[in-house]
Short mmCIF file of C-alpha atoms in Angstrom, two decimals:
data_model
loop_
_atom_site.label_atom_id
_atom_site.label_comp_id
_atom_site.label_asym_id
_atom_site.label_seq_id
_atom_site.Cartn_x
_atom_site.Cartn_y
_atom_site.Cartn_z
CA UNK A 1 -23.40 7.70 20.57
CA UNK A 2 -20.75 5.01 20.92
CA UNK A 3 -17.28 5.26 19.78
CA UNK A 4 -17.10 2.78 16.47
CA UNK A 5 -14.11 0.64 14.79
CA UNK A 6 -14.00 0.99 11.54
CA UNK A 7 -13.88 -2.37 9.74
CA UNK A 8 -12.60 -2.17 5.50
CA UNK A 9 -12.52 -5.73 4.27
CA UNK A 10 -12.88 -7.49 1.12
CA UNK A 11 -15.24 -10.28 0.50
CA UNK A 12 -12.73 -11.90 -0.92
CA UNK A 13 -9.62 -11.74 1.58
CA UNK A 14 -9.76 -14.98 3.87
CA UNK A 15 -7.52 -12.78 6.81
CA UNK A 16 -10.53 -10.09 6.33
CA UNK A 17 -13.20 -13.45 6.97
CA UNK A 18 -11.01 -14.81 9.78
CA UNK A 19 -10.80 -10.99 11.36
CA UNK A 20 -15.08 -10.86 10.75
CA UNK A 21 -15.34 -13.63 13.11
CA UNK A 22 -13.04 -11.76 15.97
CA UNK A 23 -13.76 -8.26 15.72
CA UNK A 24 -17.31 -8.12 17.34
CA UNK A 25 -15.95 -9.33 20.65
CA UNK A 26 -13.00 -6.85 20.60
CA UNK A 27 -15.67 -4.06 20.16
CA UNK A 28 -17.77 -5.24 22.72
CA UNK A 29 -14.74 -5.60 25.32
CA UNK A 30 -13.80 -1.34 24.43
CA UNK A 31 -18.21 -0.87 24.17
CA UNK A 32 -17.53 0.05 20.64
CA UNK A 33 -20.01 -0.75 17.26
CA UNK A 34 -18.47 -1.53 14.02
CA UNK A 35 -18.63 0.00 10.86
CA UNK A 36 -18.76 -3.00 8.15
CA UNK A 37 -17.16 -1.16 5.05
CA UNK A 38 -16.67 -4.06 2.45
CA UNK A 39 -14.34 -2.56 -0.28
CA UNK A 40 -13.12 -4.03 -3.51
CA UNK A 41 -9.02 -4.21 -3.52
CA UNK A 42 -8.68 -4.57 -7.20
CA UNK A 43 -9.54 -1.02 -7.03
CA UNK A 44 -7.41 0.27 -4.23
CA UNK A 45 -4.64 -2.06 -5.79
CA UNK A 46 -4.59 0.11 -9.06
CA UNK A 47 -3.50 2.82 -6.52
CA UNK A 48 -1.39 1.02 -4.25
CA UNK A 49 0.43 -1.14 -6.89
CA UNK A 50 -0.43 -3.82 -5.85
CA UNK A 51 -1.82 -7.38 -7.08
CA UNK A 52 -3.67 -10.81 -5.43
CA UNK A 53 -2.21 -12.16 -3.07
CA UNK A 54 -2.11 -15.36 -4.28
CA UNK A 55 -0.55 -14.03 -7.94
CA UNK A 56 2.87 -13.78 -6.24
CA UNK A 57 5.25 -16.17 -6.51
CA UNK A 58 6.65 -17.35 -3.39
CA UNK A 59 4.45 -15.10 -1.11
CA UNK A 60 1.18 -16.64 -2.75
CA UNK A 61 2.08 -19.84 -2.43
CA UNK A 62 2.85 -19.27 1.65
CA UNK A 63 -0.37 -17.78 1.56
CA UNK A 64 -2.69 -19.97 0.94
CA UNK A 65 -1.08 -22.30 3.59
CA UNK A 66 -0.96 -19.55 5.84
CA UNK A 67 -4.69 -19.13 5.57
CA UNK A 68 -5.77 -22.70 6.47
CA UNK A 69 -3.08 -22.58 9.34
CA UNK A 70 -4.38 -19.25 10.85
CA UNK A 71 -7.85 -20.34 10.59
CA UNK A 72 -7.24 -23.94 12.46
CA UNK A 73 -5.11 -21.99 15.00
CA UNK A 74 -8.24 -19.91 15.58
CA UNK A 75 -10.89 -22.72 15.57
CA UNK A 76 -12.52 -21.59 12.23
CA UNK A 77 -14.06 -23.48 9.83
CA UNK A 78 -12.04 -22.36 6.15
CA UNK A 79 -12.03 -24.49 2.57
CA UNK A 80 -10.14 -22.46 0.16
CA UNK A 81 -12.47 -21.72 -2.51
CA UNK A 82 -11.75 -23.28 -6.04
CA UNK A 83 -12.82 -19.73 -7.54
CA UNK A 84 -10.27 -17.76 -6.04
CA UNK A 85 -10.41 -14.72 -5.61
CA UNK A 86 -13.43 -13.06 -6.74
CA UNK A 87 -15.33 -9.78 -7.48
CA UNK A 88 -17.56 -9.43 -5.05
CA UNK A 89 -19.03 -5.88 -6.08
CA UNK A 90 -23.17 -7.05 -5.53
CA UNK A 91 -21.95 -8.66 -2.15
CA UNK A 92 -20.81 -4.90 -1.60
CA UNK A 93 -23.73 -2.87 -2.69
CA UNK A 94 -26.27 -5.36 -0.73
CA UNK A 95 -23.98 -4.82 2.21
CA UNK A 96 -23.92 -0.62 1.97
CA UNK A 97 -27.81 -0.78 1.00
CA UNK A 98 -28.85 -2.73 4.05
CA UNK A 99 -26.78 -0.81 6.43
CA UNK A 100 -28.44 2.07 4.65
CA UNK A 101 -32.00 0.74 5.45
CA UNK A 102 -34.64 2.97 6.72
CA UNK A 103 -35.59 0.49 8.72
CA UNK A 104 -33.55 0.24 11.93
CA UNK A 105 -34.14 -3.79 12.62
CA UNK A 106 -33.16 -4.09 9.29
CA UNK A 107 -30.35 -2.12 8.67
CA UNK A 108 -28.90 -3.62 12.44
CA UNK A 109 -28.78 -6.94 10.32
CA UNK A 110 -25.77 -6.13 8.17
CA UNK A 111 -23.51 -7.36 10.76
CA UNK A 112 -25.45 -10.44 10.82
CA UNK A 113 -25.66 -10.29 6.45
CA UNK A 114 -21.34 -9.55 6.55
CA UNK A 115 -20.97 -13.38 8.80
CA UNK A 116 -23.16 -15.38 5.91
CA UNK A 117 -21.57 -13.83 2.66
CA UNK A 118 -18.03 -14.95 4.25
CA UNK A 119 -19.97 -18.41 5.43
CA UNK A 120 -21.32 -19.01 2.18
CA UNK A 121 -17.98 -18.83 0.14
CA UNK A 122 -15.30 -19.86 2.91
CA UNK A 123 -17.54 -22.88 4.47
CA UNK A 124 -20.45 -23.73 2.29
CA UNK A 125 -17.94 -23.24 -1.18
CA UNK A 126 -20.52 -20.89 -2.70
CA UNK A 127 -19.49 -18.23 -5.44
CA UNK A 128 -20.26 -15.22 -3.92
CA UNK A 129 -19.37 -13.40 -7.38
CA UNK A 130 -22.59 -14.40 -8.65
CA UNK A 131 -25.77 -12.49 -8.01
CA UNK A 132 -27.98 -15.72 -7.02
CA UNK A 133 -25.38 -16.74 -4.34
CA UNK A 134 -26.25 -13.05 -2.91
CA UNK A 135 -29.56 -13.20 -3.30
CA UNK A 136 -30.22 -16.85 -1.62
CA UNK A 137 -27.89 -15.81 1.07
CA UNK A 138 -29.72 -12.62 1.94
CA UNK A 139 -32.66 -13.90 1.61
CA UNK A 140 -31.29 -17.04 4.57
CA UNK A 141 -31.26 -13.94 7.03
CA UNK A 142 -34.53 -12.54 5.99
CA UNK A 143 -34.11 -9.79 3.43
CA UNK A 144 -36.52 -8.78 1.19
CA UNK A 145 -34.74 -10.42 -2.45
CA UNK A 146 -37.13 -8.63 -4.74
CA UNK A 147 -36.32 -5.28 -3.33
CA UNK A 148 -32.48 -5.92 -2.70
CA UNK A 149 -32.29 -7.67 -6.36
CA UNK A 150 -33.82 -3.99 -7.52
CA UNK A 151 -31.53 -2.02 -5.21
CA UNK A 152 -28.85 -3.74 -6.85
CA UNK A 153 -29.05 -2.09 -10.01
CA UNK A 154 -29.72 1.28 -8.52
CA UNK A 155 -27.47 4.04 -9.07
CA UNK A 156 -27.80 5.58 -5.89
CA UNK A 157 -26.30 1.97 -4.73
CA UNK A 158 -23.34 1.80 -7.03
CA UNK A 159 -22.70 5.25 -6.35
CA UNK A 160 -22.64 4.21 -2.45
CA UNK A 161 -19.95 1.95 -3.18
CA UNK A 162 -18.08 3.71 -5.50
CA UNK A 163 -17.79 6.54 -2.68
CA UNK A 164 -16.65 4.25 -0.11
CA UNK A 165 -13.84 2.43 -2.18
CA UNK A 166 -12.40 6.30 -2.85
CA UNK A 167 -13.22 7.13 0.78
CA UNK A 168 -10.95 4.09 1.88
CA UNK A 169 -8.22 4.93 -0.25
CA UNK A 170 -8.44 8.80 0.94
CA UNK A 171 -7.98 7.45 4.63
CA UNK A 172 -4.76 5.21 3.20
CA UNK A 173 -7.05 1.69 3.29
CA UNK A 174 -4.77 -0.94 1.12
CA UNK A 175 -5.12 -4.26 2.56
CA UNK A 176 -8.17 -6.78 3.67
CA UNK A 177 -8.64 -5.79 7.28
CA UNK A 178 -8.02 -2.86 7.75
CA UNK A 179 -9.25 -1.13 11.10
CA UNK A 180 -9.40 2.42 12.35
CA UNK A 181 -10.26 3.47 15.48
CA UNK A 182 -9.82 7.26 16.33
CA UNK A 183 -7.59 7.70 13.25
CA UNK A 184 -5.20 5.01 14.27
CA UNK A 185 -5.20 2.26 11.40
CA UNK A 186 -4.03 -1.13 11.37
CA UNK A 187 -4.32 -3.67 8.88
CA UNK A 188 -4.20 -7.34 9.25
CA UNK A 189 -5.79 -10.16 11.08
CA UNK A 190 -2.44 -10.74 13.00
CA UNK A 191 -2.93 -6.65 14.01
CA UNK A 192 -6.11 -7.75 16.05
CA UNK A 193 -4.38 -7.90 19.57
CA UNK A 194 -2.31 -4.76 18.96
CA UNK A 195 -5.55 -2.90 18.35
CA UNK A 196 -7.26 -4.47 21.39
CA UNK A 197 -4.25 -3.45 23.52
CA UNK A 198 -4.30 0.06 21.69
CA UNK A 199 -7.70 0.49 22.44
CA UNK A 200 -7.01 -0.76 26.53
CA UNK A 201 -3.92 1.19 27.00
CA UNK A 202 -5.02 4.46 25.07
CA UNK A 203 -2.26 4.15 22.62
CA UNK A 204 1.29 3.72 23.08
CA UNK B 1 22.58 -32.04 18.34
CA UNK B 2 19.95 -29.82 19.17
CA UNK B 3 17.13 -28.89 16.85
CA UNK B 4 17.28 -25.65 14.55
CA UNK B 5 15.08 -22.36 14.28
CA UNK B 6 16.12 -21.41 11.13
CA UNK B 7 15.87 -17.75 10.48
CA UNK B 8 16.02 -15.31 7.39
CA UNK B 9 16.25 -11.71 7.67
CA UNK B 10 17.42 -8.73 5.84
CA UNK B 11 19.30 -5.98 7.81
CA UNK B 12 17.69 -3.66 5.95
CA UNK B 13 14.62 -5.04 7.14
CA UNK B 14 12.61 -3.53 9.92
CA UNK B 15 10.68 -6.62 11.17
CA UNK B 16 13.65 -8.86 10.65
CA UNK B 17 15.04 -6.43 13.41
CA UNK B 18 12.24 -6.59 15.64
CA UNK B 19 11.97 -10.30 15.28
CA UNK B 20 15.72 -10.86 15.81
CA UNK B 21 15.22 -9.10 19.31
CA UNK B 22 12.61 -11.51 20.20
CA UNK B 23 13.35 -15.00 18.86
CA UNK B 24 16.32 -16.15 20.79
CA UNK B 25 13.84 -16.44 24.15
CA UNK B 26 11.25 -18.04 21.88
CA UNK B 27 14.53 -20.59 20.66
CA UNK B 28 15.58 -20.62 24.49
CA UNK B 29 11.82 -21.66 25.48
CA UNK B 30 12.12 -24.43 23.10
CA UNK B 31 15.50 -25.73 23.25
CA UNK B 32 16.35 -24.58 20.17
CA UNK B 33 19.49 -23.29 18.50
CA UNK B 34 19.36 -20.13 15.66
CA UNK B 35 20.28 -20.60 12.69
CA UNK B 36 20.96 -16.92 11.78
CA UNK B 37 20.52 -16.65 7.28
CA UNK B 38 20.53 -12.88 6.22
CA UNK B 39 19.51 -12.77 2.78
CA UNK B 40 19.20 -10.13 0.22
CA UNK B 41 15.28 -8.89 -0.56
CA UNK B 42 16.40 -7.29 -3.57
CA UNK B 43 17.38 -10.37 -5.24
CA UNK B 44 14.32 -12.42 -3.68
CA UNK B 45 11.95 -9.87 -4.83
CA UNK B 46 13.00 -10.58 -8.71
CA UNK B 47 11.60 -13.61 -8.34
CA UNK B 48 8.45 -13.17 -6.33
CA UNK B 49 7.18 -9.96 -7.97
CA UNK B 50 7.80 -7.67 -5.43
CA UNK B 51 8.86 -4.05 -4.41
CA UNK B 52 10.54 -2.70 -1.32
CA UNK B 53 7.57 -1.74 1.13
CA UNK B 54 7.93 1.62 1.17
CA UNK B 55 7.78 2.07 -2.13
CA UNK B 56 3.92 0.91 -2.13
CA UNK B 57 1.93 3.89 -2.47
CA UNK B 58 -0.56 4.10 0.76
CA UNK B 59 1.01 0.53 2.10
CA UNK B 60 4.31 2.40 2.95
CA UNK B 61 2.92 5.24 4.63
CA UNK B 62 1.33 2.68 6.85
CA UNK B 63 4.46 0.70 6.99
CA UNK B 64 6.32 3.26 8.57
CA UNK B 65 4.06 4.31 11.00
CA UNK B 66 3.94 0.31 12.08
CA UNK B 67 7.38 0.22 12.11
CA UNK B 68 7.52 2.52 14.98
CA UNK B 69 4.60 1.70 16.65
CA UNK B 70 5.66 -2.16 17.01
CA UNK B 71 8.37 -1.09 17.90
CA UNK B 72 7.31 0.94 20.45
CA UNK B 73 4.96 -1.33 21.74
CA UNK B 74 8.17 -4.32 22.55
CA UNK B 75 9.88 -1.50 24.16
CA UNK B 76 12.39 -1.88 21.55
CA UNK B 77 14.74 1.55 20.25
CA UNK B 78 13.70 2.06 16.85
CA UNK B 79 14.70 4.93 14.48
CA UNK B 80 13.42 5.01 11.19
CA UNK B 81 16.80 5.35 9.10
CA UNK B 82 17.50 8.34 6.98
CA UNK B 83 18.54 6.15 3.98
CA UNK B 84 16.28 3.35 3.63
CA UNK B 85 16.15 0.62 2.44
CA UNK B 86 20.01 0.04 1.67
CA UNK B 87 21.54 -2.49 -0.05
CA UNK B 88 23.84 -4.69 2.73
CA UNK B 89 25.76 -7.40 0.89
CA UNK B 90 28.80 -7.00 2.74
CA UNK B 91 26.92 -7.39 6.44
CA UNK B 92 25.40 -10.49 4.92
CA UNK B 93 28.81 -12.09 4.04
CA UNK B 94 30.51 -10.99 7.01
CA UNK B 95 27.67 -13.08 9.02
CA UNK B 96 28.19 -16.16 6.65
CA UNK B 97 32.20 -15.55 7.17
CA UNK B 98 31.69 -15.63 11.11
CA UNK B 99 29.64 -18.39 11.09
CA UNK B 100 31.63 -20.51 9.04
CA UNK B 101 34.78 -19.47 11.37
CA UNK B 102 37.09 -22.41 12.04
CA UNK B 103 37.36 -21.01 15.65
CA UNK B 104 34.33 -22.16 17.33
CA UNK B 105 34.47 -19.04 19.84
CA UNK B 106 34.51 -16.88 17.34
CA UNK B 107 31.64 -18.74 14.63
CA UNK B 108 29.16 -18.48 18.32
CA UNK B 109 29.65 -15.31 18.01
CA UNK B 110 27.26 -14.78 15.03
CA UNK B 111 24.10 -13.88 16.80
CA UNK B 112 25.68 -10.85 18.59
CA UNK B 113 27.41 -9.42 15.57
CA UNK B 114 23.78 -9.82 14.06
CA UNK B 115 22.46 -7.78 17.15
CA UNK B 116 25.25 -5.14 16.38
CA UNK B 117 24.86 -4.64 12.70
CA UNK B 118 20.77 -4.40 13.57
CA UNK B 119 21.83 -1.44 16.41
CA UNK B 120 24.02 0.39 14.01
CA UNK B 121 21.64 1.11 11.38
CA UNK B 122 18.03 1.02 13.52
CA UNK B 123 19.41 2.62 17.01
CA UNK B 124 22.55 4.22 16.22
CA UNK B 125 21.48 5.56 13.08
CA UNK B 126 24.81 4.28 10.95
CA UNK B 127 24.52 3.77 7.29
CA UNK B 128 24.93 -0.41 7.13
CA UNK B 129 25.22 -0.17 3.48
CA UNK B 130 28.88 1.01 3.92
CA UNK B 131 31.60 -1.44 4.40
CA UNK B 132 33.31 0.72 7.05
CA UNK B 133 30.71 0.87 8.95
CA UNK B 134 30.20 -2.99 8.52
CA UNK B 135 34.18 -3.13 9.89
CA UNK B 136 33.54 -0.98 12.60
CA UNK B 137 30.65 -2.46 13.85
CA UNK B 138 32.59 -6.44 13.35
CA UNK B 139 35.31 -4.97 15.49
CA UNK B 140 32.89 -3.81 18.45
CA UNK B 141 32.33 -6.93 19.16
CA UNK B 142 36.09 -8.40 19.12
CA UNK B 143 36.00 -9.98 15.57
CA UNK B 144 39.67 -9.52 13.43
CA UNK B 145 38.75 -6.81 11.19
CA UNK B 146 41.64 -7.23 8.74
CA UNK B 147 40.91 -10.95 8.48
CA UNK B 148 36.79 -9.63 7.45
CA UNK B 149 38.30 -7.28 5.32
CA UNK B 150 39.92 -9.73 3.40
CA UNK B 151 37.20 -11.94 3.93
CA UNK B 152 34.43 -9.85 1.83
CA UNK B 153 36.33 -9.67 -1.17
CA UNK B 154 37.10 -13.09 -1.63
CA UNK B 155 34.98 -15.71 -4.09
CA UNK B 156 34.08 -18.38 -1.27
CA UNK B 157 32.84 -16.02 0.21
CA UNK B 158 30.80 -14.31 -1.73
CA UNK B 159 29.24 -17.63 -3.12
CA UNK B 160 28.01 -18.70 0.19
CA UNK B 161 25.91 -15.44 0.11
CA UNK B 162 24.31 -16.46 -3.13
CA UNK B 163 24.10 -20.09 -1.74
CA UNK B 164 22.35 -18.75 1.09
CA UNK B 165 19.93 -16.76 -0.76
CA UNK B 166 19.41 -19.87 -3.89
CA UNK B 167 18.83 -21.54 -0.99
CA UNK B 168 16.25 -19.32 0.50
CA UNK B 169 14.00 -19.35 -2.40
CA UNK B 170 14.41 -22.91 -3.01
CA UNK B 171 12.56 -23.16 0.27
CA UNK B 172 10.10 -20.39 -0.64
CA UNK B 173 11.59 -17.65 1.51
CA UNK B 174 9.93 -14.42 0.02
CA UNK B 175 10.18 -11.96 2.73
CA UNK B 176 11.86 -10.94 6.32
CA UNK B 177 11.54 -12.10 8.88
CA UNK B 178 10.98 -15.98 7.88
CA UNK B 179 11.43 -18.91 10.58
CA UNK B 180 11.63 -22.21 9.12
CA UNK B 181 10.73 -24.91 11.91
CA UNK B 182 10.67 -28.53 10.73
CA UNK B 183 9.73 -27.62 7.11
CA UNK B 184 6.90 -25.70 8.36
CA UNK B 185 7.36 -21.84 7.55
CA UNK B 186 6.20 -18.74 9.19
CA UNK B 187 6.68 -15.00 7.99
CA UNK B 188 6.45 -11.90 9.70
CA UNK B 189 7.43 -10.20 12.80
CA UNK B 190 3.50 -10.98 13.66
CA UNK B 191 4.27 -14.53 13.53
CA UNK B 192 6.43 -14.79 16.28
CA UNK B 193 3.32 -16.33 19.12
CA UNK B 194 2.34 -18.47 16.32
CA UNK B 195 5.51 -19.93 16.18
CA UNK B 196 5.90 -20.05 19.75
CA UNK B 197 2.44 -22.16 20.14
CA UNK B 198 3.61 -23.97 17.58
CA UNK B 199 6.71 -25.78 18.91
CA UNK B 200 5.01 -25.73 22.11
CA UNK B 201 2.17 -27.78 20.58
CA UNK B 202 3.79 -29.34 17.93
CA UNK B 203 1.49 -28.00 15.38
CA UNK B 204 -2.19 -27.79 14.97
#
């Protein structure tokens, strides 16, 4: 069994969508498969005292210039979203229930499901808070809607989420990325080349 | 007259410390000159909403351990300080008072009695906050420590500190390290190759 990275993101964080789009060739370089763990950080912020990004004076102002500039630098197409930012809590259950799916082909999509949610509200503009954008954009890499729109509302599905928000918080998760590989964490897009050295050189 | 890299820090600040150990080769790279601007979090952080880092719960555990390991990684000596963060008003004017010194030799001095006051509270392990350690430190590196002394009570001054600072958030400045290139801003220690392909490419 391969050694995984552990990916915590939120939906909603563009540096967690620009890091989506770089982190599958990092864990092919170390032969590693990722763990897609989309979180909600309204809830971990309640812990960590935190609040949006973008709700700071100053800082969220940077930000949102800081997001178009990173993405450009990295060749990636990014439109701020007018409806920013968002719960994206059925974006998250859809994601844990796939990955969850007895059905090996199927539940190997998630990585696949994890690239259009982020396309569909960083390129296409869609709002991924609403249950139709999920839907429509599941269903775009062949997922059964009728049984995902029923999953949705399944307790065993909000309970999956609930568990992995308090199981990111447990391992010290506060920010959107957040990787951990062999109990090493690092958080941020711009932490990307320190964890691909870290996971050349061993650790440091 | 050569073009300016114009950086903010706070001595208390870890990654202004790191950064300040790496931005005079990017300056050199680019024939630029350093405009050296250490500023006071504390008072920035009224106005952007913020908190010292490691007061975040789960964000400043993670903070501290980053600390270290970036650290460790630019093979730079780094010792978490015992008393941290610390208030350091009068390193901040005595920067402002060298710079401003009438005797050129002495005002090109700035940058290494920035290195020093970084050493004495990350390598040496010297509580910055103090003004005799602030002295001490000034005369280590041949500046008139009676003439300082004088210097940090006096109103001039003192106002150029909260000139600096106005002036900091004025331009949006909400954290350490900040570069300032041109108008175009960049924060963070992780910044540092961004800025570097930056000037090299004149923006993207």
């Amino acid at each position: 069994m391969s050694k995984t990275i552990d990916f915590y993101f939120d939906y909603s964080s563009p540096y967690g969508y620009l890091a989506s789009r770089r982190i599958e060739s990092i864990a092919k370089a170390h032969d590693r498969s990722i763990n897609w763990n989309p979180i909600l950080l309204g809830a971990i912020f309640k812990v960590s005292g935190q609040a949006p990004l973008t709700s700071y004076p100053l800082k969220g102002d940077y930000a949102v210039i800081d997001f178009s500039r990173s993405a450009r630098e990295h060749k990636t197409p990014y439109k701020h979203p007018e409806n920013f930012p968002i719960g994206t809590v059925a974006a998250c259950r859809a994601t844990y229930w796939l990955a969850a799916n007895s059905d090996a082909d199927m539940a190997n999509k998630t990585g696949e499901l994890v690239h259009a949610f982020f396309k569909a509200y960083y390129v296409d503009g869609q709002d991924l808070s609403q249950t139709e954008v999920v839907l429509a954009t599941a269903s775009s890499v062949g997922i059964d809607t009728s049984a995902l729109k029923t999953a949705l509302g399944e307790k065993a599905v909000k309970d999956q989420l609930r568990a992995a928000i308090e199981n990111a918080i447990e391992r010290g998760v506060f920010g959107s990325p957040t990787m951990i590989v062999d109990d090493e964490m690092f958080w941020g897009n711009d932490r990307l080349e320190q964890l691909d050295r870290w996971l050349s050189s061993g650790g440091w």
